[in-house]
PDB file of C-alpha atoms and ligand atoms in Angstrom:
ATOM      1  CA  UNK A 260     -12.381  -7.712 -12.642  1.00 43.00           C
ATOM      2  CA  UNK A 261     -14.906  -5.854 -14.713  1.00 43.00           C
ATOM      3  CA  UNK A 262     -14.072  -2.547 -16.207  1.00 47.00           C
ATOM      4  CA  UNK A 263     -16.821  -0.622 -14.213  1.00 52.00           C
ATOM      5  CA  UNK A 264     -15.330  -1.688 -10.923  1.00 51.00           C
ATOM      6  CA  UNK A 265     -18.332  -3.682 -10.002  1.00 57.00           C
ATOM      7  CA  UNK A 266     -18.126  -7.098  -9.005  1.00 56.00           C
ATOM      8  CA  UNK A 267     -19.110 -10.052 -11.291  1.00 77.00           C
ATOM      9  CA  UNK A 268     -19.346 -12.363  -8.338  1.00 89.00           C
ATOM     10  CA  UNK A 269     -16.656 -14.328  -6.467  1.00 94.00           C
ATOM     11  CA  UNK A 270     -14.621 -17.254  -7.916  1.00 93.00           C
ATOM     12  CA  UNK A 271     -15.807 -20.801  -7.125  1.00 93.00           C
ATOM     13  CA  UNK A 272     -14.943 -21.559  -3.504  1.00 93.00           C
ATOM     14  CA  UNK A 273     -14.943 -17.897  -2.140  1.00 97.00           C
ATOM     15  CA  UNK A 274     -17.736 -16.401  -0.035  1.00 97.00           C
ATOM     16  CA  UNK A 275     -20.088 -13.577  -1.518  1.00 96.00           C
ATOM     17  CA  UNK A 276     -17.617 -11.043   0.011  1.00 97.00           C
ATOM     18  CA  UNK A 277     -14.778 -12.811  -1.964  1.00 97.00           C
ATOM     19  CA  UNK A 278     -13.121 -14.129   1.307  1.00 98.00           C
ATOM     20  CA  UNK A 279     -11.691 -17.507   1.701  1.00 98.00           C
ATOM     21  CA  UNK A 280     -10.219 -19.583   4.583  1.00 98.00           C
ATOM     22  CA  UNK A 281      -6.460 -18.775   4.874  1.00 98.00           C
ATOM     23  CA  UNK A 282      -5.870 -22.461   5.309  1.00 97.00           C
ATOM     24  CA  UNK A 283      -2.717 -21.792   7.341  1.00 97.00           C
ATOM     25  CA  UNK A 284      -1.983 -25.498   7.918  1.00 97.00           C
ATOM     26  CA  UNK A 285      -1.756 -26.167   4.109  1.00 97.00           C
ATOM     27  CA  UNK A 286       1.244 -23.936   3.363  1.00 98.00           C
ATOM     28  CA  UNK A 287       4.323 -26.052   2.578  1.00 98.00           C
ATOM     29  CA  UNK A 288       7.694 -25.645   4.348  1.00 97.00           C
ATOM     30  CA  UNK A 289       9.034 -24.260   1.077  1.00 97.00           C
ATOM     31  CA  UNK A 290       6.380 -21.480   1.242  1.00 97.00           C
ATOM     32  CA  UNK A 291       7.101 -20.613   4.885  1.00 97.00           C
ATOM     33  CA  UNK A 292      10.806 -20.497   3.789  1.00 96.00           C
ATOM     34  CA  UNK A 293       9.919 -17.864   1.185  1.00 97.00           C
ATOM     35  CA  UNK A 294       8.395 -15.700   3.788  1.00 96.00           C
ATOM     36  CA  UNK A 295      11.299 -16.147   6.240  1.00 96.00           C
ATOM     37  CA  UNK A 296      13.744 -15.180   3.299  1.00 95.00           C
ATOM     38  CA  UNK A 297      11.828 -12.143   2.369  1.00 96.00           C
ATOM     39  CA  UNK A 298      11.179 -11.061   6.130  1.00 95.00           C
ATOM     40  CA  UNK A 299      14.736 -11.347   7.011  1.00 94.00           C
ATOM     41  CA  UNK A 300      16.176  -9.423   4.146  1.00 93.00           C
ATOM     42  CA  UNK A 301      13.517  -6.577   4.606  1.00 95.00           C
ATOM     43  CA  UNK A 302      13.644  -6.177   8.324  1.00 93.00           C
ATOM     44  CA  UNK A 303      17.361  -5.744   8.505  1.00 90.00           C
ATOM     45  CA  UNK A 304      17.350  -3.062   5.869  1.00 95.00           C
ATOM     46  CA  UNK A 305      14.282  -1.117   7.130  1.00 97.00           C
ATOM     47  CA  UNK A 306      15.827   0.115  10.302  1.00 96.00           C
ATOM     48  CA  UNK A 307      16.444   3.811   9.644  1.00 96.00           C
ATOM     49  CA  UNK A 308      14.422   3.657   6.445  1.00 98.00           C
ATOM     50  CA  UNK A 309      10.831   2.707   7.549  1.00 98.00           C
ATOM     51  CA  UNK A 310       8.837   5.205   9.649  1.00 98.00           C
ATOM     52  CA  UNK A 311       8.511   4.572  13.429  1.00 98.00           C
ATOM     53  CA  UNK A 312       4.915   3.653  13.068  1.00 98.00           C
ATOM     54  CA  UNK A 313       5.853   0.844  10.669  1.00 98.00           C
ATOM     55  CA  UNK A 314       8.529  -0.540  12.686  1.00 96.00           C
ATOM     56  CA  UNK A 315       6.413  -0.437  15.933  1.00 96.00           C
ATOM     57  CA  UNK A 316       3.621  -2.309  14.079  1.00 97.00           C
ATOM     58  CA  UNK A 317       6.196  -4.995  12.909  1.00 95.00           C
ATOM     59  CA  UNK A 318       7.145  -5.449  16.575  1.00 93.00           C
ATOM     60  CA  UNK A 319       3.723  -5.512  17.808  1.00 94.00           C
ATOM     61  CA  UNK A 320       2.434  -8.274  15.406  1.00 94.00           C
ATOM     62  CA  UNK A 321       5.586 -10.355  15.892  1.00 89.00           C
ATOM     63  CA  UNK A 322       5.291 -11.262  12.145  1.00 87.00           C
ATOM     64  CA  UNK A 323       8.466 -13.525  11.961  1.00 75.00           C
ATOM     65  CA  UNK A 324       8.089 -16.450  14.159  1.00 69.00           C
ATOM     66  CA  UNK A 325       8.345 -19.564  12.044  1.00 79.00           C
ATOM     67  CA  UNK A 326       7.134 -18.574   8.635  1.00 95.00           C
ATOM     68  CA  UNK A 327       3.948 -17.246   6.969  1.00 97.00           C
ATOM     69  CA  UNK A 328       1.765 -15.830   9.733  1.00 96.00           C
ATOM     70  CA  UNK A 329      -1.555 -17.378  10.717  1.00 96.00           C
ATOM     71  CA  UNK A 330      -4.224 -14.540  10.402  1.00 97.00           C
ATOM     72  CA  UNK A 331      -6.129 -15.880  13.511  1.00 97.00           C
ATOM     73  CA  UNK A 332      -3.059 -14.865  15.430  1.00 96.00           C
ATOM     74  CA  UNK A 333      -2.504 -11.643  13.943  1.00 96.00           C
ATOM     75  CA  UNK A 334      -6.059 -10.640  14.310  1.00 98.00           C
ATOM     76  CA  UNK A 335      -6.071 -11.038  18.087  1.00 97.00           C
ATOM     77  CA  UNK A 336      -3.512  -8.351  18.485  1.00 97.00           C
ATOM     78  CA  UNK A 337      -4.613  -6.195  15.558  1.00 98.00           C
ATOM     79  CA  UNK A 338      -8.257  -6.188  16.790  1.00 98.00           C
ATOM     80  CA  UNK A 339      -7.131  -5.111  20.212  1.00 98.00           C
ATOM     81  CA  UNK A 340      -4.976  -2.422  18.999  1.00 98.00           C
ATOM     82  CA  UNK A 341      -7.181  -0.686  16.412  1.00 98.00           C
ATOM     83  CA  UNK A 342     -10.149  -2.929  15.585  1.00 98.00           C
ATOM     84  CA  UNK A 343      -8.962  -3.993  12.191  1.00 98.00           C
ATOM     85  CA  UNK A 344      -8.819  -7.510  10.961  1.00 98.00           C
ATOM     86  CA  UNK A 345      -7.141  -9.318   8.117  1.00 98.00           C
ATOM     87  CA  UNK A 346      -9.135 -11.556   5.833  1.00 98.00           C
ATOM     88  CA  UNK A 347      -7.870 -13.902   3.158  1.00 98.00           C
ATOM     89  CA  UNK A 348      -8.879 -13.334  -0.539  1.00 98.00           C
ATOM     90  CA  UNK A 349      -7.674 -15.101  -3.598  1.00 96.00           C
ATOM     91  CA  UNK A 350      -5.868 -12.137  -5.033  1.00 93.00           C
ATOM     92  CA  UNK A 351      -7.110  -8.803  -6.473  1.00 94.00           C
ATOM     93  CA  UNK A 352     -10.750  -8.222  -5.725  1.00 95.00           C
ATOM     94  CA  UNK A 353     -13.122  -5.801  -7.512  1.00 95.00           C
ATOM     95  CA  UNK A 354     -13.029  -2.298  -6.262  1.00 94.00           C
ATOM     96  CA  UNK A 355     -16.410  -2.141  -4.782  1.00 95.00           C
ATOM     97  CA  UNK A 356     -15.673  -5.329  -2.744  1.00 96.00           C
ATOM     98  CA  UNK A 357     -12.298  -3.831  -1.678  1.00 97.00           C
ATOM     99  CA  UNK A 358     -13.773  -0.589  -0.510  1.00 97.00           C
ATOM    100  CA  UNK A 359     -16.542  -2.482   1.438  1.00 97.00           C
ATOM    101  CA  UNK A 360     -13.905  -4.414   3.337  1.00 98.00           C
ATOM    102  CA  UNK A 361     -11.780  -1.372   4.221  1.00 98.00           C
ATOM    103  CA  UNK A 362     -14.935   0.600   5.288  1.00 98.00           C
ATOM    104  CA  UNK A 363     -15.579  -2.195   7.696  1.00 98.00           C
ATOM    105  CA  UNK A 364     -11.985  -2.191   8.983  1.00 98.00           C
ATOM    106  CA  UNK A 365     -11.072  -5.480   7.308  1.00 98.00           C
ATOM    107  CA  UNK A 366      -7.958  -5.658   5.271  1.00 98.00           C
ATOM    108  CA  UNK A 367      -8.272  -8.098   2.325  1.00 98.00           C
ATOM    109  CA  UNK A 368      -4.918 -10.000   1.952  1.00 98.00           C
ATOM    110  CA  UNK A 369      -3.848 -12.391  -0.779  1.00 97.00           C
ATOM    111  CA  UNK A 370      -3.692 -16.005   0.593  1.00 97.00           C
ATOM    112  CA  UNK A 371      -1.003 -17.149  -1.679  1.00 97.00           C
ATOM    113  CA  UNK A 372       2.850 -16.555  -1.538  1.00 98.00           C
ATOM    114  CA  UNK A 373       5.192 -15.751  -4.304  1.00 97.00           C
ATOM    115  CA  UNK A 374       7.563 -18.389  -5.732  1.00 96.00           C
ATOM    116  CA  UNK A 375      11.132 -18.495  -4.951  1.00 95.00           C
ATOM    117  CA  UNK A 376      12.128 -17.148  -8.411  1.00 93.00           C
ATOM    118  CA  UNK A 377       9.816 -14.117  -7.969  1.00 92.00           C
ATOM    119  CA  UNK A 378      11.295 -12.764  -4.774  1.00 93.00           C
ATOM    120  CA  UNK A 379      11.935  -9.305  -6.109  1.00 86.00           C
ATOM    121  CA  UNK A 380       8.916  -8.620  -8.400  1.00 81.00           C
ATOM    122  CA  UNK A 381       5.396  -9.800  -9.022  1.00 85.00           C
ATOM    123  CA  UNK A 382       2.300  -8.154 -10.344  1.00 83.00           C
ATOM    124  CA  UNK A 383      -0.378  -9.443  -8.015  1.00 89.00           C
ATOM    125  CA  UNK A 384      -0.314  -8.679  -4.393  1.00 94.00           C
ATOM    126  CA  UNK A 385       0.648 -11.769  -2.356  1.00 97.00           C
ATOM    127  CA  UNK A 386       0.593 -12.392   1.145  1.00 98.00           C
ATOM    128  CA  UNK A 387       4.009 -10.891   1.758  1.00 97.00           C
ATOM    129  CA  UNK A 388       3.093  -7.631   0.226  1.00 97.00           C
ATOM    130  CA  UNK A 389      -0.301  -7.471   1.884  1.00 98.00           C
ATOM    131  CA  UNK A 390       0.549  -8.556   5.391  1.00 98.00           C
ATOM    132  CA  UNK A 391       4.263  -7.467   5.770  1.00 97.00           C
ATOM    133  CA  UNK A 392       3.542  -4.233   3.632  1.00 98.00           C
ATOM    134  CA  UNK A 393       0.179  -3.124   4.809  1.00 98.00           C
ATOM    135  CA  UNK A 394      -0.636  -4.618   8.172  1.00 98.00           C
ATOM    136  CA  UNK A 395       2.073  -3.039  10.427  1.00 98.00           C
ATOM    137  CA  UNK A 396       0.673   0.464   9.515  1.00 98.00           C
ATOM    138  CA  UNK A 397      -2.762  -0.713  10.439  1.00 98.00           C
ATOM    139  CA  UNK A 398      -1.637  -0.964  14.113  1.00 98.00           C
ATOM    140  CA  UNK A 399      -1.349   2.869  14.094  1.00 98.00           C
ATOM    141  CA  UNK A 400      -4.714   4.482  15.274  1.00 98.00           C
ATOM    142  CA  UNK A 401      -4.417   7.400  12.974  1.00 98.00           C
ATOM    143  CA  UNK A 402      -3.538   5.502   9.873  1.00 98.00           C
ATOM    144  CA  UNK A 403      -6.159   2.809  10.788  1.00 98.00           C
ATOM    145  CA  UNK A 404      -8.701   5.607  10.616  1.00 97.00           C
ATOM    146  CA  UNK A 405      -7.311   6.878   7.402  1.00 97.00           C
ATOM    147  CA  UNK A 406      -7.706   3.489   5.666  1.00 98.00           C
ATOM    148  CA  UNK A 407     -11.278   3.160   6.823  1.00 97.00           C
ATOM    149  CA  UNK A 408     -12.040   6.722   5.470  1.00 96.00           C
ATOM    150  CA  UNK A 409     -10.490   5.608   2.241  1.00 96.00           C
ATOM    151  CA  UNK A 410     -12.750   2.672   1.860  1.00 97.00           C
ATOM    152  CA  UNK A 411     -15.821   5.005   2.580  1.00 96.00           C
ATOM    153  CA  UNK A 412     -14.602   7.541   0.226  1.00 96.00           C
ATOM    154  CA  UNK A 413     -13.956   4.681  -2.465  1.00 96.00           C
ATOM    155  CA  UNK A 414     -17.733   3.845  -2.481  1.00 95.00           C
ATOM    156  CA  UNK A 415     -18.547   7.640  -2.967  1.00 95.00           C
ATOM    157  CA  UNK A 416     -15.922   7.930  -5.713  1.00 96.00           C
ATOM    158  CA  UNK A 417     -17.312   4.920  -7.576  1.00 95.00           C
ATOM    159  CA  UNK A 418     -20.866   6.471  -7.432  1.00 94.00           C
ATOM    160  CA  UNK A 419     -19.419   9.818  -8.806  1.00 94.00           C
ATOM    161  CA  UNK A 420     -17.243   8.167 -11.520  1.00 94.00           C
ATOM    162  CA  UNK A 421     -14.086   9.688  -9.965  1.00 95.00           C
ATOM    163  CA  UNK A 422     -12.343   6.402  -8.892  1.00 96.00           C
ATOM    164  CA  UNK A 423      -9.325   7.248 -11.088  1.00 95.00           C
ATOM    165  CA  UNK A 424      -8.517  10.294  -8.958  1.00 95.00           C
ATOM    166  CA  UNK A 425      -9.076   8.551  -5.596  1.00 96.00           C
ATOM    167  CA  UNK A 426      -7.088   5.583  -6.704  1.00 96.00           C
ATOM    168  CA  UNK A 427      -4.103   7.953  -7.247  1.00 97.00           C
ATOM    169  CA  UNK A 428      -4.426   9.090  -3.584  1.00 97.00           C
ATOM    170  CA  UNK A 429      -4.141   5.508  -2.464  1.00 97.00           C
ATOM    171  CA  UNK A 430      -1.239   4.847  -4.738  1.00 98.00           C
ATOM    172  CA  UNK A 431       0.904   7.791  -3.647  1.00 98.00           C
ATOM    173  CA  UNK A 432       0.199   7.278   0.136  1.00 98.00           C
ATOM    174  CA  UNK A 433      -0.819   3.837   1.351  1.00 98.00           C
ATOM    175  CA  UNK A 434       1.343   2.113  -1.507  1.00 98.00           C
ATOM    176  CA  UNK A 435       4.284   4.606  -2.200  1.00 98.00           C
ATOM    177  CA  UNK A 436       4.203   7.225   0.360  1.00 98.00           C
ATOM    178  CA  UNK A 437       7.289   8.820   1.985  1.00 98.00           C
ATOM    179  CA  UNK A 438       7.367  10.826   5.313  1.00 98.00           C
ATOM    180  CA  UNK A 439       9.552  13.681   6.352  1.00 98.00           C
ATOM    181  CA  UNK A 440      10.460  13.122   9.950  1.00 97.00           C
ATOM    182  CA  UNK A 441      12.899  14.891  12.375  1.00 96.00           C
ATOM    183  CA  UNK A 442      15.215  11.946  11.911  1.00 96.00           C
ATOM    184  CA  UNK A 443      15.013  12.227   8.051  1.00 97.00           C
ATOM    185  CA  UNK A 444      13.229  10.899   5.131  1.00 98.00           C
ATOM    186  CA  UNK A 445      11.223   7.685   5.853  1.00 98.00           C
ATOM    187  CA  UNK A 446       9.101   5.064   4.102  1.00 98.00           C
ATOM    188  CA  UNK A 447       5.457   4.260   5.074  1.00 98.00           C
ATOM    189  CA  UNK A 448       4.160   2.928   1.668  1.00 98.00           C
ATOM    190  CA  UNK A 449       3.528  -0.789   1.590  1.00 98.00           C
ATOM    191  CA  UNK A 450       4.576  -1.120  -2.081  1.00 97.00           C
ATOM    192  CA  UNK A 451       8.104   0.288  -0.966  1.00 97.00           C
ATOM    193  CA  UNK A 452       8.599  -1.632   2.414  1.00 97.00           C
ATOM    194  CA  UNK A 453       7.707  -4.933   0.825  1.00 97.00           C
ATOM    195  CA  UNK A 454      10.332  -4.417  -2.017  1.00 96.00           C
ATOM    196  CA  UNK A 455      13.999  -4.623  -1.295  1.00 95.00           C
ATOM    197  CA  UNK A 456      15.102  -2.817  -4.305  1.00 95.00           C
ATOM    198  CA  UNK A 457      12.488   0.086  -3.965  1.00 96.00           C
ATOM    199  CA  UNK A 458      13.286   0.555  -0.322  1.00 97.00           C
ATOM    200  CA  UNK A 459      16.710   1.690  -1.428  1.00 97.00           C
ATOM    201  CA  UNK A 460      15.627   3.486  -4.743  1.00 98.00           C
ATOM    202  CA  UNK A 461      12.825   5.542  -3.165  1.00 98.00           C
ATOM    203  CA  UNK A 462      15.133   7.127  -0.494  1.00 98.00           C
ATOM    204  CA  UNK A 463      18.409   7.247  -2.076  1.00 98.00           C
ATOM    205  CA  UNK A 464      18.444   7.092  -5.859  1.00 98.00           C
ATOM    206  CA  UNK A 465      18.843  10.463  -7.588  1.00 98.00           C
ATOM    207  CA  UNK A 466      16.278   9.507 -10.280  1.00 98.00           C
ATOM    208  CA  UNK A 467      12.888  10.144  -8.943  1.00 98.00           C
ATOM    209  CA  UNK A 468      11.247  13.442  -8.040  1.00 98.00           C
ATOM    210  CA  UNK A 469      10.346  13.750  -4.478  1.00 98.00           C
ATOM    211  CA  UNK A 470       7.549  16.369  -3.956  1.00 98.00           C
ATOM    212  CA  UNK A 471       5.683  17.625  -0.876  1.00 98.00           C
ATOM    213  CA  UNK A 472       2.192  16.069  -0.713  1.00 98.00           C
ATOM    214  CA  UNK A 473      -0.599  18.164  -1.934  1.00 97.00           C
ATOM    215  CA  UNK A 474      -4.187  16.482  -2.280  1.00 97.00           C
ATOM    216  CA  UNK A 475      -5.357  17.834  -5.569  1.00 97.00           C
ATOM    217  CA  UNK A 476      -1.924  17.689  -7.056  1.00 98.00           C
ATOM    218  CA  UNK A 477      -1.739  13.883  -6.100  1.00 98.00           C
ATOM    219  CA  UNK A 478      -5.146  13.246  -7.484  1.00 97.00           C
ATOM    220  CA  UNK A 479      -4.012  14.531 -10.758  1.00 98.00           C
ATOM    221  CA  UNK A 480      -0.872  12.625 -11.163  1.00 98.00           C
ATOM    222  CA  UNK A 481      -0.603   9.548 -13.299  1.00 98.00           C
ATOM    223  CA  UNK A 482       1.246   6.472 -11.874  1.00 97.00           C
ATOM    224  CA  UNK A 483       2.986   3.407 -13.144  1.00 94.00           C
ATOM    225  CA  UNK A 484       2.301  -0.079 -11.946  1.00 93.00           C
ATOM    226  CA  UNK A 485       5.295  -1.761 -13.872  1.00 90.00           C
ATOM    227  CA  UNK A 486       8.339  -0.319 -12.360  1.00 94.00           C
ATOM    228  CA  UNK A 487       9.869   2.005  -9.759  1.00 96.00           C
ATOM    229  CA  UNK A 488       7.925   5.255  -9.297  1.00 98.00           C
ATOM    230  CA  UNK A 489       9.076   8.276 -10.964  1.00 98.00           C
ATOM    231  CA  UNK A 490       7.758  10.676  -8.208  1.00 98.00           C
ATOM    232  CA  UNK A 491       7.134  10.068  -4.601  1.00 98.00           C
ATOM    233  CA  UNK A 492       4.946  12.343  -2.555  1.00 98.00           C
ATOM    234  CA  UNK A 493       6.180  13.316   1.048  1.00 98.00           C
ATOM    235  CA  UNK A 494       3.825  13.882   4.010  1.00 98.00           C
ATOM    236  CA  UNK A 495       4.969  15.474   7.287  1.00 98.00           C
ATOM    237  CA  UNK A 496       2.996  12.966   9.443  1.00 98.00           C
ATOM    238  CA  UNK A 497       0.164  10.367   9.242  1.00 98.00           C
ATOM    239  CA  UNK A 498      -1.818  12.994  11.377  1.00 97.00           C
ATOM    240  CA  UNK A 499      -1.448  15.820   8.708  1.00 96.00           C
ATOM    241  CA  UNK A 500      -2.256  13.234   5.994  1.00 97.00           C
ATOM    242  CA  UNK A 501      -5.528  12.403   7.751  1.00 96.00           C
ATOM    243  CA  UNK A 502      -6.409  16.067   8.392  1.00 95.00           C
ATOM    244  CA  UNK A 503      -6.174  17.044   4.795  1.00 93.00           C
ATOM    245  CA  UNK A 504      -8.065  14.020   3.623  1.00 92.00           C
ATOM    246  CA  UNK A 505     -10.929  14.251   6.282  1.00 89.00           C
ATOM    247  CA  UNK A 506     -13.407  16.185   4.110  1.00 91.00           C
ATOM    248  CA  UNK A 507     -15.829  15.730   1.470  1.00 92.00           C
ATOM    249  CA  UNK A 508     -14.029  15.379  -1.962  1.00 96.00           C
ATOM    250  CA  UNK A 509     -17.118  16.420  -3.976  1.00 95.00           C
ATOM    251  CA  UNK A 510     -15.762  19.914  -4.724  1.00 95.00           C
ATOM    252  CA  UNK A 511     -12.305  18.615  -5.547  1.00 96.00           C
ATOM    253  CA  UNK A 512     -13.820  16.187  -8.010  1.00 97.00           C
ATOM    254  CA  UNK A 513     -15.728  18.801  -9.636  1.00 95.00           C
ATOM    255  CA  UNK A 514     -12.753  20.947 -10.235  1.00 95.00           C
ATOM    256  CA  UNK A 515     -10.560  17.902 -11.355  1.00 95.00           C
ATOM    257  CA  UNK A 516     -13.108  17.346 -14.051  1.00 93.00           C
ATOM    258  CA  UNK A 517     -11.941  20.249 -15.996  1.00 95.00           C
ATOM    259  CA  UNK A 518      -8.194  20.128 -15.349  1.00 96.00           C
ATOM    260  CA  UNK A 519      -5.518  17.901 -17.114  1.00 96.00           C
ATOM    261  CA  UNK A 520      -3.692  14.933 -15.679  1.00 97.00           C
ATOM    262  CA  UNK A 521       0.040  15.417 -14.742  1.00 98.00           C
ATOM    263  CA  UNK A 522       2.611  13.075 -16.055  1.00 98.00           C
ATOM    264  CA  UNK A 523       4.631  10.849 -13.705  1.00 98.00           C
ATOM    265  CA  UNK A 524       7.859  12.865 -14.122  1.00 98.00           C
ATOM    266  CA  UNK A 525       6.317  16.465 -14.419  1.00 98.00           C
ATOM    267  CA  UNK A 526       7.051  19.190 -12.108  1.00 98.00           C
ATOM    268  CA  UNK A 527       4.445  21.810 -12.108  1.00 98.00           C
ATOM    269  CA  UNK A 528       4.203  25.382 -10.571  1.00 97.00           C
ATOM    270  CA  UNK A 529       3.394  25.240  -6.900  1.00 97.00           C
ATOM    271  CA  UNK A 530       5.194  22.068  -6.248  1.00 98.00           C
ATOM    272  CA  UNK A 531       7.183  21.843  -3.076  1.00 98.00           C
ATOM    273  CA  UNK A 532      10.221  20.106  -4.598  1.00 98.00           C
ATOM    274  CA  UNK A 533      12.393  18.183  -2.159  1.00 98.00           C
ATOM    275  CA  UNK A 534      14.431  16.437  -4.807  1.00 97.00           C
ATOM    276  CA  UNK A 535      14.338  17.308  -8.495  1.00 98.00           C
ATOM    277  CA  UNK A 536      15.088  13.905 -10.020  1.00 98.00           C
ATOM    278  CA  UNK A 537      17.332  13.166 -12.666  1.00 98.00           C
ATOM    279  CA  UNK A 538      15.054  10.553 -14.108  1.00 98.00           C
ATOM    280  CA  UNK A 539      18.070   8.530 -15.161  1.00 97.00           C
ATOM    281  CA  UNK A 540      16.709   5.205 -14.180  1.00 97.00           C
ATOM    282  CA  UNK A 541      13.511   5.622 -16.220  1.00 97.00           C
ATOM    283  CA  UNK A 542      15.325   7.220 -19.163  1.00 96.00           C
ATOM    284  CA  UNK A 543      17.726   4.235 -19.305  1.00 96.00           C
ATOM    285  CA  UNK A 544      14.627   1.892 -19.733  1.00 95.00           C
ATOM    286  CA  UNK A 545      14.112   1.085 -16.076  1.00 94.00           C
ATOM    287  CA  UNK A 546      13.654  -2.572 -15.233  1.00 86.00           C
ATOM    288  CA  UNK A 547      14.423  -3.624 -18.856  1.00 73.00           C
TER     289      UNK A 547
HETATM  290  N1  HBI B 854      -7.747  -5.849  -4.128  1.00 83.52           N
HETATM  291  N2  HBI B 854      -6.891  -7.628  -2.935  1.00 83.52           N
HETATM  292  C1  HBI B 854      -6.801  -6.357  -3.268  1.00 83.52           C
HETATM  293  N3  HBI B 854      -5.923  -5.443  -3.023  1.00 83.52           N
HETATM  294  C2  HBI B 854      -5.957  -4.281  -3.349  1.00 83.52           C
HETATM  295  O1  HBI B 854      -5.050  -3.489  -3.079  1.00 83.52           O
HETATM  296  C3  HBI B 854      -6.819  -3.793  -4.333  1.00 83.52           C
HETATM  297  C4  HBI B 854      -7.931  -4.766  -4.712  1.00 83.52           C
HETATM  298  N4  HBI B 854      -8.775  -4.355  -5.514  1.00 83.52           N
HETATM  299  C5  HBI B 854      -8.791  -3.025  -6.063  1.00 83.52           C
HETATM  300  C6  HBI B 854      -7.859  -2.040  -5.595  1.00 83.52           C
HETATM  301  N5  HBI B 854      -6.884  -2.497  -4.786  1.00 83.52           N
HETATM  302  C7  HBI B 854      -7.692  -0.687  -6.170  1.00 83.52           C
HETATM  303  O2  HBI B 854      -8.414  -0.743  -7.392  1.00 83.52           O
HETATM  304  C8  HBI B 854      -8.230   0.467  -5.238  1.00 83.52           C
HETATM  305  O3  HBI B 854      -7.523   0.849  -4.321  1.00 83.52           O
HETATM  306  C9  HBI B 854      -8.598   1.629  -6.143  1.00 83.52           C
HETATM  307 FE1   FE B 855      -0.886  -3.018  -1.763  1.00 83.52          FE
END
């Protein structure tokens, strides 16, 4: 991917929009078995941990069956529910390509699946992270609109040179968001629900800070891509998330240009602190 976020062109075999055929019939039984293993160990644990919208989406799409889902089958239901479709891509795609898909209600999902020795951690988003983690939430009409708006906002942020700020919003909501519900704290972020260890850490561990969602605060906050998060931001509902983000971010970007970033473990004046974390996990060296 080029540093300016603009695409250099797709790899050989991919279309101009970076999509490829899923080639569902080419997955091996060993690859289907990786899906089944991951699926079974996540779904058991997610009852009472993932939010209702996620669990409903998982049921609606019937993602387990006999292994890696066929996008053609998922898309029949997803299209009917919210007008979204899943398209296959080789892996990470450039920012402008990614936003263009989202703005058109297409979710680009990695075609490949992790190897059996990588069940707990990998850097690039594979089909399990993308489909199990992201697609259930896309069955929720409000979340579906939020994701499309993010794609449209991404194109504007690229033009204004503020993508770093907007990417933090995606990170702390779509990927690592928590929700306060009447039944208790729940997960909706794809990076959490697709990870066995982080699904426990994010809700139960005393290490991370858990702070009420505030748009500008989140846009100022650095994040880490190599280990469990040191802070999670907590929304009240998908509806309130959508309401506070349904506006032009131009004025916010202008303000953010002159204020400093906030470190991953910092608590700042004005924070609605739900948990003041010990940071013991990170202090001890994290995944090391
Ligand atoms: N490509 N396939 C894929 N998946 C992503 O989540 C993704 C991407 N390209 C860019 C990107 N995310 C981020 O840079 C933006 O959300 C900011
Ligand atoms: Fe993701």
